[in-house]
Tab-separated table of C-alpha atoms in Angstrom:
chain	number	residue	atom	x	y	z
A	1	UNK	CA	12.107	-13.210	3.167
A	2	UNK	CA	13.271	-9.641	3.914
A	3	UNK	CA	11.706	-6.567	5.445
A	4	UNK	CA	12.420	-2.894	5.941
A	5	UNK	CA	10.263	-0.592	8.070
A	6	UNK	CA	10.645	3.088	8.912
A	7	UNK	CA	8.704	5.439	11.115
A	8	UNK	CA	8.231	8.594	9.055
A	9	UNK	CA	6.327	10.528	11.739
A	10	UNK	CA	7.555	9.010	15.006
A	11	UNK	CA	5.945	9.894	18.312
A	12	UNK	CA	7.828	12.212	20.656
A	13	UNK	CA	9.073	9.171	22.561
A	14	UNK	CA	10.891	8.147	19.351
A	15	UNK	CA	12.518	11.320	17.964
A	16	UNK	CA	14.074	11.137	14.533
A	17	UNK	CA	13.742	8.495	11.877
A	18	UNK	CA	13.546	4.982	13.257
A	19	UNK	CA	14.179	1.995	11.030
A	20	UNK	CA	14.101	-1.770	11.338
A	21	UNK	CA	15.226	-4.196	8.661
A	22	UNK	CA	16.377	-7.746	8.327
A	23	UNK	CA	15.394	-11.277	7.464
A	24	UNK	CA	11.916	-12.605	8.191
A	25	UNK	CA	11.487	-15.953	9.977
A	26	UNK	CA	11.196	-18.826	7.499
A	27	UNK	CA	8.402	-20.743	9.256
A	28	UNK	CA	5.004	-19.379	8.052
A	29	UNK	CA	3.375	-18.990	11.505
A	30	UNK	CA	6.467	-17.258	12.902
A	31	UNK	CA	6.627	-15.020	9.823
A	32	UNK	CA	2.965	-14.043	10.209
A	33	UNK	CA	3.461	-13.309	13.904
A	34	UNK	CA	6.603	-11.253	13.206
A	35	UNK	CA	4.927	-9.149	10.517
A	36	UNK	CA	1.907	-8.592	12.791
A	37	UNK	CA	4.217	-7.371	15.559
A	38	UNK	CA	6.132	-5.190	13.079
A	39	UNK	CA	2.926	-3.480	11.914
A	40	UNK	CA	1.822	-3.029	15.545
A	41	UNK	CA	5.223	-1.414	16.275
A	42	UNK	CA	4.712	0.976	13.352
A	43	UNK	CA	1.227	2.059	14.458
A	44	UNK	CA	2.143	2.277	18.167
A	45	UNK	CA	5.088	4.574	17.438
A	46	UNK	CA	3.662	6.753	14.646
A	47	UNK	CA	1.886	10.062	15.119
A	48	UNK	CA	-0.016	9.500	11.864
A	49	UNK	CA	-1.250	5.957	11.222
A	50	UNK	CA	-0.980	6.070	7.439
A	51	UNK	CA	2.434	7.703	7.279
A	52	UNK	CA	5.039	4.948	7.338
A	53	UNK	CA	7.394	2.957	5.138
A	54	UNK	CA	7.145	-0.834	4.898
A	55	UNK	CA	8.709	-3.107	2.304
A	56	UNK	CA	8.490	-6.905	2.206
A	57	UNK	CA	10.388	-8.816	-0.465
A	58	UNK	CA	12.260	-11.975	-1.406
A	59	UNK	CA	15.472	-10.004	-1.897
A	60	UNK	CA	17.487	-7.865	0.536
A	61	UNK	CA	16.511	-4.206	0.603
A	62	UNK	CA	16.635	-1.502	-0.429
A	63	UNK	CA	16.778	-2.273	-4.129
A	64	UNK	CA	17.249	0.753	-6.385
A	65	UNK	CA	14.745	1.034	-9.231
A	66	UNK	CA	12.811	-1.999	-8.031
A	67	UNK	CA	9.375	-2.341	-6.450
A	68	UNK	CA	9.277	-4.789	-3.542
A	69	UNK	CA	6.667	-7.570	-3.396
A	70	UNK	CA	4.803	-5.443	-0.824
A	71	UNK	CA	5.656	-1.763	-1.118
A	72	UNK	CA	4.263	1.102	0.964
A	73	UNK	CA	6.626	4.093	0.954
A	74	UNK	CA	4.493	6.733	2.683
A	75	UNK	CA	0.889	7.933	2.893
A	76	UNK	CA	0.530	8.605	-0.838
A	77	UNK	CA	-2.605	6.442	-0.881
A	78	UNK	CA	-0.943	3.656	-2.799
A	79	UNK	CA	0.040	0.283	-1.473
A	80	UNK	CA	1.706	-1.877	-4.104
A	81	UNK	CA	1.788	-5.623	-4.518
A	82	UNK	CA	4.368	-6.530	-7.138
A	83	UNK	CA	3.170	-10.056	-7.929
A	84	UNK	CA	2.908	-12.361	-10.909
A	85	UNK	CA	-0.604	-13.295	-12.045
A	86	UNK	CA	-0.307	-16.696	-10.378
A	87	UNK	CA	0.968	-15.178	-7.092
A	88	UNK	CA	-1.928	-12.707	-7.158
A	89	UNK	CA	-4.457	-15.506	-7.804
A	90	UNK	CA	-3.098	-17.466	-4.821
A	91	UNK	CA	-3.363	-14.350	-2.656
A	92	UNK	CA	-6.932	-13.659	-3.767
A	93	UNK	CA	-7.843	-17.252	-2.906
A	94	UNK	CA	-6.414	-16.736	0.598
A	95	UNK	CA	-8.379	-13.474	0.957
A	96	UNK	CA	-11.597	-15.263	-0.024
A	97	UNK	CA	-10.966	-18.066	2.480
A	98	UNK	CA	-10.457	-15.441	5.195
A	99	UNK	CA	-13.568	-13.419	4.367
A	100	UNK	CA	-11.699	-10.503	2.782
A	101	UNK	CA	-12.808	-8.829	-0.469
A	102	UNK	CA	-11.141	-10.246	-3.565
A	103	UNK	CA	-10.537	-6.727	-4.868
A	104	UNK	CA	-8.671	-5.593	-1.738
A	105	UNK	CA	-5.849	-4.949	-4.207
A	106	UNK	CA	-6.331	-4.819	-7.953
A	107	UNK	CA	-4.223	-4.698	-11.119
A	108	UNK	CA	-2.995	-1.149	-11.693
A	109	UNK	CA	-4.543	-1.004	-15.170
A	110	UNK	CA	-8.020	-1.427	-13.592
A	111	UNK	CA	-7.810	1.986	-11.904
A	112	UNK	CA	-10.314	4.383	-13.473
A	113	UNK	CA	-9.025	7.925	-14.051
A	114	UNK	CA	-11.243	10.727	-15.342
A	115	UNK	CA	-10.710	14.463	-15.869
A	116	UNK	CA	-10.925	16.247	-12.503
A	117	UNK	CA	-14.652	16.521	-11.700
A	118	UNK	CA	-16.556	19.619	-10.706
A	119	UNK	CA	-17.900	22.876	-12.140
A	120	UNK	CA	-16.050	25.402	-9.977
A	121	UNK	CA	-12.997	27.450	-10.870
A	122	UNK	CA	-10.634	25.063	-9.069
A	123	UNK	CA	-11.924	22.091	-11.055
A	124	UNK	CA	-11.676	23.986	-14.348
A	125	UNK	CA	-8.086	25.053	-13.657
A	126	UNK	CA	-7.087	21.536	-12.627
A	127	UNK	CA	-8.596	20.116	-15.824
A	128	UNK	CA	-6.624	22.705	-17.866
A	129	UNK	CA	-3.445	21.226	-16.384
A	130	UNK	CA	-4.616	17.703	-17.183
A	131	UNK	CA	-5.278	16.761	-13.559
A	132	UNK	CA	-7.284	13.611	-13.138
A	133	UNK	CA	-9.232	12.038	-10.324
A	134	UNK	CA	-8.518	8.313	-10.008
A	135	UNK	CA	-10.763	5.681	-8.474
A	136	UNK	CA	-10.323	2.089	-7.430
A	137	UNK	CA	-12.562	-0.348	-9.328
A	138	UNK	CA	-14.798	-0.645	-6.240
A	139	UNK	CA	-15.087	3.147	-5.833
A	140	UNK	CA	-15.943	3.532	-9.522
A	141	UNK	CA	-18.634	0.805	-9.423
A	142	UNK	CA	-20.155	2.442	-6.337
A	143	UNK	CA	-20.223	5.871	-8.002
A	144	UNK	CA	-21.744	4.550	-11.238
A	145	UNK	CA	-24.365	2.509	-9.367
A	146	UNK	CA	-25.378	5.467	-7.170
A	147	UNK	CA	-26.059	7.811	-10.105
């Protein structure tokens, strides 16, 4: 029902931090169109495609100490869906009907983290500090199957 979007690396035509927030349209087709246009606005006005802030939630934002239903704060590689199991199952069904992979997103506990790989000095030092390399379930399956 609510959204908040920020350009974190705006193009020169948009100096400074630019933000949009408000209430999403209630009708599903209008909501889908609005979100599509919002994402297009982000990419058209960002120097770096992956560096942006977009939250979508049922409650007004921002909410301190709370993850939105859809939460992408920057380019940290992580896009969060904060859904119940039943909401996630409904979403996966929609992905399947639209030809998208069912593991487009996955439960956080399915991420596979291993000690930082490699034999060089950098890898050894990173392992000493407990650094891990984390993989999505799909990345991990691909690695294991290609060995």
